[in-house]
XYZ file of N, CA and C in Angstrom:
627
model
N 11.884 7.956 16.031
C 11.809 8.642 14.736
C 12.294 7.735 13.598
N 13.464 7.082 14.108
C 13.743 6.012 12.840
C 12.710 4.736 12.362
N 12.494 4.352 13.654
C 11.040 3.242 13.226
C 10.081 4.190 12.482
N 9.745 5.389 12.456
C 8.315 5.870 12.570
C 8.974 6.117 10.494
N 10.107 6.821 10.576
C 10.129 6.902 8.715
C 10.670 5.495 8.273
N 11.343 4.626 8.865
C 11.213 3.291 8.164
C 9.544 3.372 8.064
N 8.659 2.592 8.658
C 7.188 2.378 8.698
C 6.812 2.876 7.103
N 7.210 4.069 7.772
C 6.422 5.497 6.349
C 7.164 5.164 4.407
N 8.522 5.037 4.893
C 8.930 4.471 3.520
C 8.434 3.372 3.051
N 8.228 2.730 4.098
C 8.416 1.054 3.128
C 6.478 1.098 2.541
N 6.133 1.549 3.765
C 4.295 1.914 3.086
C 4.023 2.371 1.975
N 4.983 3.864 1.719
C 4.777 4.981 0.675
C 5.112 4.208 -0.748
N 6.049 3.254 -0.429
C 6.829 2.484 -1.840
C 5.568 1.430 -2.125
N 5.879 0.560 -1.011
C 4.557 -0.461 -1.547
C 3.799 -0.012 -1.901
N 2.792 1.061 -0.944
C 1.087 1.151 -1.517
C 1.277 2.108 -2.700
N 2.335 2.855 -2.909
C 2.508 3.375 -4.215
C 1.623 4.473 -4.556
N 1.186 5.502 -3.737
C 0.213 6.766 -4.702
C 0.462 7.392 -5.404
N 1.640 7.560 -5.771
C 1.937 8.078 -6.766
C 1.740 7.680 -8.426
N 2.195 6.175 -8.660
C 1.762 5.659 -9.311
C 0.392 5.486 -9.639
N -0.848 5.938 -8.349
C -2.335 5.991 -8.798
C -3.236 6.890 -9.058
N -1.842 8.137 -9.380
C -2.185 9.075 -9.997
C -3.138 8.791 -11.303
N -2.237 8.198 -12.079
C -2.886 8.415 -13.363
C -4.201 7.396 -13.557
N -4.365 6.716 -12.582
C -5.803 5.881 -12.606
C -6.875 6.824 -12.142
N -6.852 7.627 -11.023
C -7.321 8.124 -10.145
C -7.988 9.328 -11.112
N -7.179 10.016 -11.630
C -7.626 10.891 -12.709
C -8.519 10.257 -13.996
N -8.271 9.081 -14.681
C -9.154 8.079 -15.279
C -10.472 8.165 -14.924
N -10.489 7.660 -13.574
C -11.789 7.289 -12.918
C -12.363 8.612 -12.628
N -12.385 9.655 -12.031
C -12.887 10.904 -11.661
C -12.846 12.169 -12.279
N -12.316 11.827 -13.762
C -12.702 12.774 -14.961
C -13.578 13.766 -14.857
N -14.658 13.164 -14.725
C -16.052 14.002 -14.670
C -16.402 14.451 -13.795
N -15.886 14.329 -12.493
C -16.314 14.473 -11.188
C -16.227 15.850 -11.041
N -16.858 16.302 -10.201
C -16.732 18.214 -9.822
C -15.428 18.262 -8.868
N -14.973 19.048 -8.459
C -13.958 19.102 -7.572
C -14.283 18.494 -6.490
N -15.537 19.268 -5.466
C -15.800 19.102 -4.373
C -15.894 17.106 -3.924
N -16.731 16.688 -5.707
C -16.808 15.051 -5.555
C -15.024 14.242 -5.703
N -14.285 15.061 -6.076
C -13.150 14.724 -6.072
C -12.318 14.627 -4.631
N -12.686 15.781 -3.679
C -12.461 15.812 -2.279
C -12.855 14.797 -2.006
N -13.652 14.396 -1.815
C -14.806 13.328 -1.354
C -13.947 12.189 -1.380
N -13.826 11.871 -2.529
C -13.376 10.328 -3.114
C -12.270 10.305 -2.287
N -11.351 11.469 -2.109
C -9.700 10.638 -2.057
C -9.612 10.784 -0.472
N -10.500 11.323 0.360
C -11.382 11.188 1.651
C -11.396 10.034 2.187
N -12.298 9.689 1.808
C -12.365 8.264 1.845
C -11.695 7.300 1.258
N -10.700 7.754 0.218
C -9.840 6.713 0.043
C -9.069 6.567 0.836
N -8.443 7.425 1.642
C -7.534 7.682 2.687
C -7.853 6.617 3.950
N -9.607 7.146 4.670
C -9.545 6.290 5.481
C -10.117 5.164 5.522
N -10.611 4.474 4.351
C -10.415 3.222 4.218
C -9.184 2.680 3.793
N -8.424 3.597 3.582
C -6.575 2.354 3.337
C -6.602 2.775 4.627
N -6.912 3.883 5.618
C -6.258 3.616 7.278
C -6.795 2.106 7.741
N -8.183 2.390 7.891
C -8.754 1.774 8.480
C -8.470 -0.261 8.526
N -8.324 -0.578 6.684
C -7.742 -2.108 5.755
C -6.130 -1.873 6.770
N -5.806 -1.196 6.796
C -3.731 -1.366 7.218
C -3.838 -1.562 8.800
N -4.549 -0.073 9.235
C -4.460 -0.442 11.029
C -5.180 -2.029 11.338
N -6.245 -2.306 10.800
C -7.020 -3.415 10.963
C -5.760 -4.632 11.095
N -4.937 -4.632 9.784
C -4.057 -5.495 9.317
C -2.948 -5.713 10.455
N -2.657 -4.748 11.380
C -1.961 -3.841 11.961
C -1.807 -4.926 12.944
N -3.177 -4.651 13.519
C -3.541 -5.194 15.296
C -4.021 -6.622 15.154
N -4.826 -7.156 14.075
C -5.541 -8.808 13.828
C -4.784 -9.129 12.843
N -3.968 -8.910 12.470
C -2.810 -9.868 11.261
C -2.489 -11.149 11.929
N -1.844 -10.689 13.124
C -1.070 -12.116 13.989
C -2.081 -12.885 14.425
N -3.472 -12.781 14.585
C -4.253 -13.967 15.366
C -5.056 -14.789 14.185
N -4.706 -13.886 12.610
C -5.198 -14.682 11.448
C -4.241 -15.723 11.290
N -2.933 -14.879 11.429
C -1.982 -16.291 11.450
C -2.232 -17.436 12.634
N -2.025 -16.797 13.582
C -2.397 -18.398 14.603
C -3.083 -18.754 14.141
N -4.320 -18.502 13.743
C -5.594 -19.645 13.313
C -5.643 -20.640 12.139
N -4.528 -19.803 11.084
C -4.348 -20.655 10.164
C -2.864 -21.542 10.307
N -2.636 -21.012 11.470
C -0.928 -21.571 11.598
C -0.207 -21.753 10.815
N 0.201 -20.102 10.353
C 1.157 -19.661 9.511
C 2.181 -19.021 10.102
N 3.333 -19.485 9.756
C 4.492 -19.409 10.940
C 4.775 -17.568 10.166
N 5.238 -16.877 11.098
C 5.933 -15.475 10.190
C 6.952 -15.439 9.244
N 7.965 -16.482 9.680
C 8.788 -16.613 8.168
C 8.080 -16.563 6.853
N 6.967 -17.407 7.260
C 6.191 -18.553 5.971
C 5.703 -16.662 5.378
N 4.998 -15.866 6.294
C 4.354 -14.717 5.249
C 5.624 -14.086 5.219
N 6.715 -13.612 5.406
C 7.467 -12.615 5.172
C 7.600 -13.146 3.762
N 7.847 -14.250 3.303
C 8.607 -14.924 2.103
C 7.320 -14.757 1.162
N 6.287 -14.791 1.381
C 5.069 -14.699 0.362
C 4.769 -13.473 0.533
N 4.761 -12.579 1.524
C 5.009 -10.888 1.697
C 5.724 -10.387 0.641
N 7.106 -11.021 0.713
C 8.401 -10.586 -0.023
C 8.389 -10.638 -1.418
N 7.515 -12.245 -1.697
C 7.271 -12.467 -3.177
C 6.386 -11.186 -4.046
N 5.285 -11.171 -3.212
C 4.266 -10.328 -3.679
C 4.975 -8.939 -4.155
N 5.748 -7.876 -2.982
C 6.133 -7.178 -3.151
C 7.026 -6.986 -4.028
N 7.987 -8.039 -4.624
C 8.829 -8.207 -5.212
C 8.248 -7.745 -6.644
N 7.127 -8.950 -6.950
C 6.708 -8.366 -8.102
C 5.926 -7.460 -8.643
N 5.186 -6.634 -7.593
C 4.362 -5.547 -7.407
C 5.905 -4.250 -8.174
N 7.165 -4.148 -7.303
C 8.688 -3.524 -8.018
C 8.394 -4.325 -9.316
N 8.555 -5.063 -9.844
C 9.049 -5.476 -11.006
C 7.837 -4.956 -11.565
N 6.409 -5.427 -11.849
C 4.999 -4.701 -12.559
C 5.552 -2.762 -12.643
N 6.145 -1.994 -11.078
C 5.862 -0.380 -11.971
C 7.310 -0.455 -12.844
N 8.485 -1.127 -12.363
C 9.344 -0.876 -13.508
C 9.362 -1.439 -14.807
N 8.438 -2.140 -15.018
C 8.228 -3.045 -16.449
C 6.542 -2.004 -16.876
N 5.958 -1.329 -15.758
C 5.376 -0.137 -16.408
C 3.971 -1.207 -16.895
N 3.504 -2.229 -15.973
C 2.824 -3.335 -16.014
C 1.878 -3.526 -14.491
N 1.793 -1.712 -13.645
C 1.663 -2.172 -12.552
C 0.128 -2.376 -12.255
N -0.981 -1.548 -13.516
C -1.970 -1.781 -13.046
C -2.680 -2.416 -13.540
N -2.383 -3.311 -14.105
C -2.626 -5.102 -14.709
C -2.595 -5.778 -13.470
N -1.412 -5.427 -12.371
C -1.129 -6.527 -11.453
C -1.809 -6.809 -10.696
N -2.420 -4.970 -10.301
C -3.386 -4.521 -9.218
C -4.457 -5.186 -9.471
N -4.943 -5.873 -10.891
C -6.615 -6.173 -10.693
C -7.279 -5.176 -11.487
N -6.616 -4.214 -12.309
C -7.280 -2.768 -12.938
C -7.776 -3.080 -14.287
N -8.087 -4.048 -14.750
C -8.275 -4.203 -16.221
C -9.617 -3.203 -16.499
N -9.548 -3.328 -17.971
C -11.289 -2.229 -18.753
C -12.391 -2.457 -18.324
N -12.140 -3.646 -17.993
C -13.624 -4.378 -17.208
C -14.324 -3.619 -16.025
N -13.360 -3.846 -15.109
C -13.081 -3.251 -13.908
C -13.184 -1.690 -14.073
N -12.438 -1.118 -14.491
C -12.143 0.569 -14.922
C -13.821 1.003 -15.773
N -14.107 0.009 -16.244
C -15.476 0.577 -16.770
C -17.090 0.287 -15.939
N -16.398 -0.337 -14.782
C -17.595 -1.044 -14.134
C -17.596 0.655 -13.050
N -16.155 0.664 -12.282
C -15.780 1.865 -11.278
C -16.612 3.180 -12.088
N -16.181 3.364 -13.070
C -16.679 4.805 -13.669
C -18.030 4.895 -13.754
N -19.177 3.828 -13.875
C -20.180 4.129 -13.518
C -20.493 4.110 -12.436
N -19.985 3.572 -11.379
C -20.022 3.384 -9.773
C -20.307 4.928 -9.504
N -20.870 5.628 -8.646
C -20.995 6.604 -7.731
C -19.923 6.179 -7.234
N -19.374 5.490 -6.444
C -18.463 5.587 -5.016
C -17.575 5.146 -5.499
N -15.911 4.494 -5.837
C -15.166 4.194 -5.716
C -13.723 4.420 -5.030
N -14.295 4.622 -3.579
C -13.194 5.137 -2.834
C -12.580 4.094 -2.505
N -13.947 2.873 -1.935
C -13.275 1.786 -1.614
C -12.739 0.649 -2.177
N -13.566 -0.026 -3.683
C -12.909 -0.295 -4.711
C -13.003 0.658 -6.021
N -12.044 0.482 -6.880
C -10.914 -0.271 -6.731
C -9.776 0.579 -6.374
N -10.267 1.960 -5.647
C -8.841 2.733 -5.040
C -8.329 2.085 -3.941
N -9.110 1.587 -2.997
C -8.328 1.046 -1.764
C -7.841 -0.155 -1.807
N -8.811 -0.545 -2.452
C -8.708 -2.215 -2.485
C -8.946 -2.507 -4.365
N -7.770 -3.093 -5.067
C -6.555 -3.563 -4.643
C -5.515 -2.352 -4.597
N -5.991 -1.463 -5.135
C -4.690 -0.321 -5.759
C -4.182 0.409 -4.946
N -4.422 0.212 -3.997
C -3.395 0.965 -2.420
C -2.579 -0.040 -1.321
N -4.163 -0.541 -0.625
C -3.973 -1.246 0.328
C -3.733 -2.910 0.076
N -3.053 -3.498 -1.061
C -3.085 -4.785 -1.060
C -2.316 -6.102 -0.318
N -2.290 -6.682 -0.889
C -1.364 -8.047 -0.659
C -0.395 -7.527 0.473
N 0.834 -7.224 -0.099
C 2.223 -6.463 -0.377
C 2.094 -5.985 1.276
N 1.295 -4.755 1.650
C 1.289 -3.671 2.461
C 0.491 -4.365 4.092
N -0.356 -5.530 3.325
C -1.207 -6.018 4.498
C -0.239 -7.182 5.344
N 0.499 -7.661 4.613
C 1.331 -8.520 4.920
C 2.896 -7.861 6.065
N 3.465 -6.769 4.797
C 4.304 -5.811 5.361
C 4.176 -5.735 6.933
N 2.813 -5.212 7.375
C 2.007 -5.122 8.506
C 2.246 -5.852 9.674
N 1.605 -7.163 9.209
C 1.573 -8.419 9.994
C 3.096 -8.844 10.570
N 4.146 -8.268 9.223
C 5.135 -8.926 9.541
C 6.135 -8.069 10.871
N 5.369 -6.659 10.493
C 6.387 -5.632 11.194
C 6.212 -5.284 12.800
N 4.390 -5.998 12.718
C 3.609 -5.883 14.063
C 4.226 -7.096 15.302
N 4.809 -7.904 14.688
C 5.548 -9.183 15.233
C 7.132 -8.971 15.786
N 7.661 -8.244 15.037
C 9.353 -7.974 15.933
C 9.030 -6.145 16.514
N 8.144 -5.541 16.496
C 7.697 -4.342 16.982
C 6.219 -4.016 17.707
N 6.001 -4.735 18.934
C 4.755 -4.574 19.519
C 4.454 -4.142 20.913
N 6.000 -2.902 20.842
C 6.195 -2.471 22.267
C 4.939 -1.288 22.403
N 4.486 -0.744 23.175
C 3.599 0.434 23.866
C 3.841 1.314 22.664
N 5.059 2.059 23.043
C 5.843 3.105 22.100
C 6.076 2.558 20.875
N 6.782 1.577 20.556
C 6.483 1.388 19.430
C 5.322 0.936 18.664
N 4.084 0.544 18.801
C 2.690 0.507 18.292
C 2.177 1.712 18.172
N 2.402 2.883 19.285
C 1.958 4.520 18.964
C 2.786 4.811 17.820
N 4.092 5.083 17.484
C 4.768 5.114 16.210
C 4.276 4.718 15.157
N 3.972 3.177 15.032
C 3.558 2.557 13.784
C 2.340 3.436 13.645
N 1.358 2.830 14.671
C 0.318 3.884 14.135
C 0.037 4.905 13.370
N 1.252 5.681 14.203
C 1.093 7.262 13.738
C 1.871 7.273 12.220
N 2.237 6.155 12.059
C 3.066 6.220 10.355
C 1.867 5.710 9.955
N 0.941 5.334 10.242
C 0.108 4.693 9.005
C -0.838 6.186 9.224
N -1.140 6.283 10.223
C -1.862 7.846 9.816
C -1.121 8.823 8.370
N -0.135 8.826 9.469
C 0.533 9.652 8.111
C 0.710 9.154 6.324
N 0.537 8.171 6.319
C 0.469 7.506 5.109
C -0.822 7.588 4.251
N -2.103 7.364 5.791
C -3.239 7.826 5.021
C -3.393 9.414 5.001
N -3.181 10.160 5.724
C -2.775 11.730 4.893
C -2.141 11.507 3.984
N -0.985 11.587 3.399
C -0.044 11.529 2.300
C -1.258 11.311 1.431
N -1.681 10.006 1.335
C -2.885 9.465 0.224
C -3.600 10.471 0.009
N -4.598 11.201 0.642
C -5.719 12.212 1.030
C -4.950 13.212 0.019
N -3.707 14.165 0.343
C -2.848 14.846 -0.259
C -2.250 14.955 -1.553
N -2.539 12.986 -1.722
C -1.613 13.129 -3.647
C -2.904 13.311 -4.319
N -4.092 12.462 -3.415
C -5.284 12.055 -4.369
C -6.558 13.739 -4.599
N -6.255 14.227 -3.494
C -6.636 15.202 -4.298
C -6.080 16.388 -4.928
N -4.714 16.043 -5.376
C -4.099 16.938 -5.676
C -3.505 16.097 -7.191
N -4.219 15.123 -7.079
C -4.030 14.354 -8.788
C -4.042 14.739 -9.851
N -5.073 15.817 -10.163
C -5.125 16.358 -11.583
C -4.366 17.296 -11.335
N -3.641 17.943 -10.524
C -2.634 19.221 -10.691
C -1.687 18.170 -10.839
N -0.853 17.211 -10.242
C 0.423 16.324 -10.173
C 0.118 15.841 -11.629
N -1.031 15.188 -12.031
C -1.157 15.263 -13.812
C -0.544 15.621 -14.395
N -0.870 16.735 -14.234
C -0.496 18.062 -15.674
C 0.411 18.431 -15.065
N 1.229 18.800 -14.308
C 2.741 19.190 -13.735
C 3.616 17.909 -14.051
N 3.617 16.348 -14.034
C 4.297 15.963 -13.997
C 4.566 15.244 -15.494
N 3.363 15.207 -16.110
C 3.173 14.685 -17.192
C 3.207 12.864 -16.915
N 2.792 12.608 -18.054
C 2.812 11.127 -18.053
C 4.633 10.294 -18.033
N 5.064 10.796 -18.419
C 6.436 10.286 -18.175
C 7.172 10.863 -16.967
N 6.583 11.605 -16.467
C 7.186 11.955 -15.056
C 6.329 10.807 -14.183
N 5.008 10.486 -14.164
C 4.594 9.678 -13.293
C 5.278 8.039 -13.217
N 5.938 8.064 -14.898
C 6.301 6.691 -15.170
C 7.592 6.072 -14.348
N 8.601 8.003 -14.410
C 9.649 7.965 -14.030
C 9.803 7.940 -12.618
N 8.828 8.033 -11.676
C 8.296 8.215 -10.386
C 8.170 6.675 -9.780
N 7.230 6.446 -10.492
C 7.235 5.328 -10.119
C 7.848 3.842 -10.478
N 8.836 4.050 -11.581
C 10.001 3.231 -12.102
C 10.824 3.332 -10.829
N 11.114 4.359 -9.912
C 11.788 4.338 -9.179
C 11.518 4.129 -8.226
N 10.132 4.283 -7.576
C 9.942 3.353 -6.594
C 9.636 1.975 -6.478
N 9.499 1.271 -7.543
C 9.316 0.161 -7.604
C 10.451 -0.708 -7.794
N 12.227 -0.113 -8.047
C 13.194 -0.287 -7.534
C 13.541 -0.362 -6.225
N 12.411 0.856 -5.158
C 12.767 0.231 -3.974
C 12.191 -0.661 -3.553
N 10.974 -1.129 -4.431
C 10.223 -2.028 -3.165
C 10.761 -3.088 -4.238
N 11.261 -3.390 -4.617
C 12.225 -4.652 -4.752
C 13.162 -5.201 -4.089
N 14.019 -3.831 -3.383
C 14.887 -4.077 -2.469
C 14.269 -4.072 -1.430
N 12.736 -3.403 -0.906
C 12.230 -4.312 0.295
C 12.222 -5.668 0.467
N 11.067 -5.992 -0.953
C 10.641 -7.586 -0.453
C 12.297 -8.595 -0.586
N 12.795 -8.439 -1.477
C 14.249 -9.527 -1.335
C 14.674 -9.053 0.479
N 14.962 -8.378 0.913
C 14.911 -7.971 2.446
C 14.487 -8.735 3.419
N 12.803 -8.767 2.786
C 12.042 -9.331 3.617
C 12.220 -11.204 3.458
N 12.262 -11.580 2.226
C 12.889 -13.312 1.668
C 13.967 -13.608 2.716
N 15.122 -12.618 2.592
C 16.089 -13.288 2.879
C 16.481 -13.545 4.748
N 15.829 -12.224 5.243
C 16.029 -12.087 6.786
C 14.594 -13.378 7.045
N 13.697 -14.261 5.809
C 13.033 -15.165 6.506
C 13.760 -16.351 5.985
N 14.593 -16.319 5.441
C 15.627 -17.429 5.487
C 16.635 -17.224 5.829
N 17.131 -16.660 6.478
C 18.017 -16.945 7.598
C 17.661 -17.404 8.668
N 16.449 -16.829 9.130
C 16.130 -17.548 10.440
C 15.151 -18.421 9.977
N 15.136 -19.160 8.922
C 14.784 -20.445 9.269
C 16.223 -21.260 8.999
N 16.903 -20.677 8.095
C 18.270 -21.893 8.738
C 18.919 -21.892 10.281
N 18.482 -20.301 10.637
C 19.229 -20.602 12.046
C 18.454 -21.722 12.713
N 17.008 -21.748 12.649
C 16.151 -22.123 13.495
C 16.455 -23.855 13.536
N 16.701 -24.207 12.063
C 16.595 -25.581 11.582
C 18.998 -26.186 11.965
N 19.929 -25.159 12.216
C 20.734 -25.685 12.565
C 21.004 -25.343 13.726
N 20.111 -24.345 14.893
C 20.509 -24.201 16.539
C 19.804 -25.719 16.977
């Protein structure tokens, strides 16, 4: 149970849905309800599908490119780091890749479940890495059913905020979403420094045993 809500926190902070509230509503303005089901449907299981993927073939991308796990925890850590710093500087969906360009290309799109909701604004950098790194000191039987079942649950959660966006809208207002996610992006600051520092330690252990 403790692996399974670690998993679930550190996901919920990084991939951040809360914070994609107020895009999510942007983009699907016009949409009927039922096309609103739809979208956050499939937004759900394409972030399952990008994370579990990330999940099980993370580690054999690294062998191939022979990237040691320290080396991504520390570029994991970076990413995430400033992904926290972008929602508390209130700068986060600049970071994501969301510019007018983009936001005006999606709104004529029919589909955007998979960009730009999943990809970059859920499932990015930050969360794919997270993955790789967590699939490496946790790849027992039982513990891989756990992880799993936290990333399920993560893609419910998603399914849950996203179509329940325009009510969390207007209930939370725009400074409640700000204040939401100002604060989670305090924690995933204290993830990725987490993740930096437990990959430098063991590379000094590694470099003075």
């Amino acid at each position: 149970m403790d692996l399974f809500i670690y998993l679930f926190a550190a996901l919920f902070s990084v991939l951040n849905p809360i914070g994609t509230v107020p895009i999510f509503v942007g983009l699907t303005h016009e949409d009927s309800k039922k096309e609103r089901s739809r979208i956050s449907l499939w937004t759900a299981v394409n972030v399952f599908i990008i994370l579990i993927v990330s999940f099980f073939i993370g580690q054999y991308v690294l062998t191939f490119f022979g990237i040691s796990i320290d080396a991504l925890r520390i570029a994991g850590g970076i990413i995430i780091v400033s992904s926290g710093f972008s929602l508390l500087s209130g700068k986060f969906n600049k970071k994501r890749g969301i510019n007018k360009k983009i936001e005006t290309d999606a709104q004529k799109r029919n589909d955007i479940a998979l960009t730009p909701l999943a990809i970059p604004m859920l499932a990015g950098p930050g969360s794919i890495s997270l993955l790789i790194a967590f699939y490496q000191e946790h790849h027992s039987t039982s513990e891989i059913i756990i992880s799993s079942l936290a990333i399920f649950s993560i893609a419910l959660a998603i399914f849950a905020i996203l179509k329940s966006a325009h009510y969390l809208a207007k209930i939370l207002g725009a400074s409640g979403i700000v204040a939401i996610s100002r604060i989670i992006g305090f924690i995933v600051i204290a993830i990725g420094i987490q993740y930096i520092v437990s990959a430098m330690i063991n590379i000094i252990k590694g470099n003075l045993l």
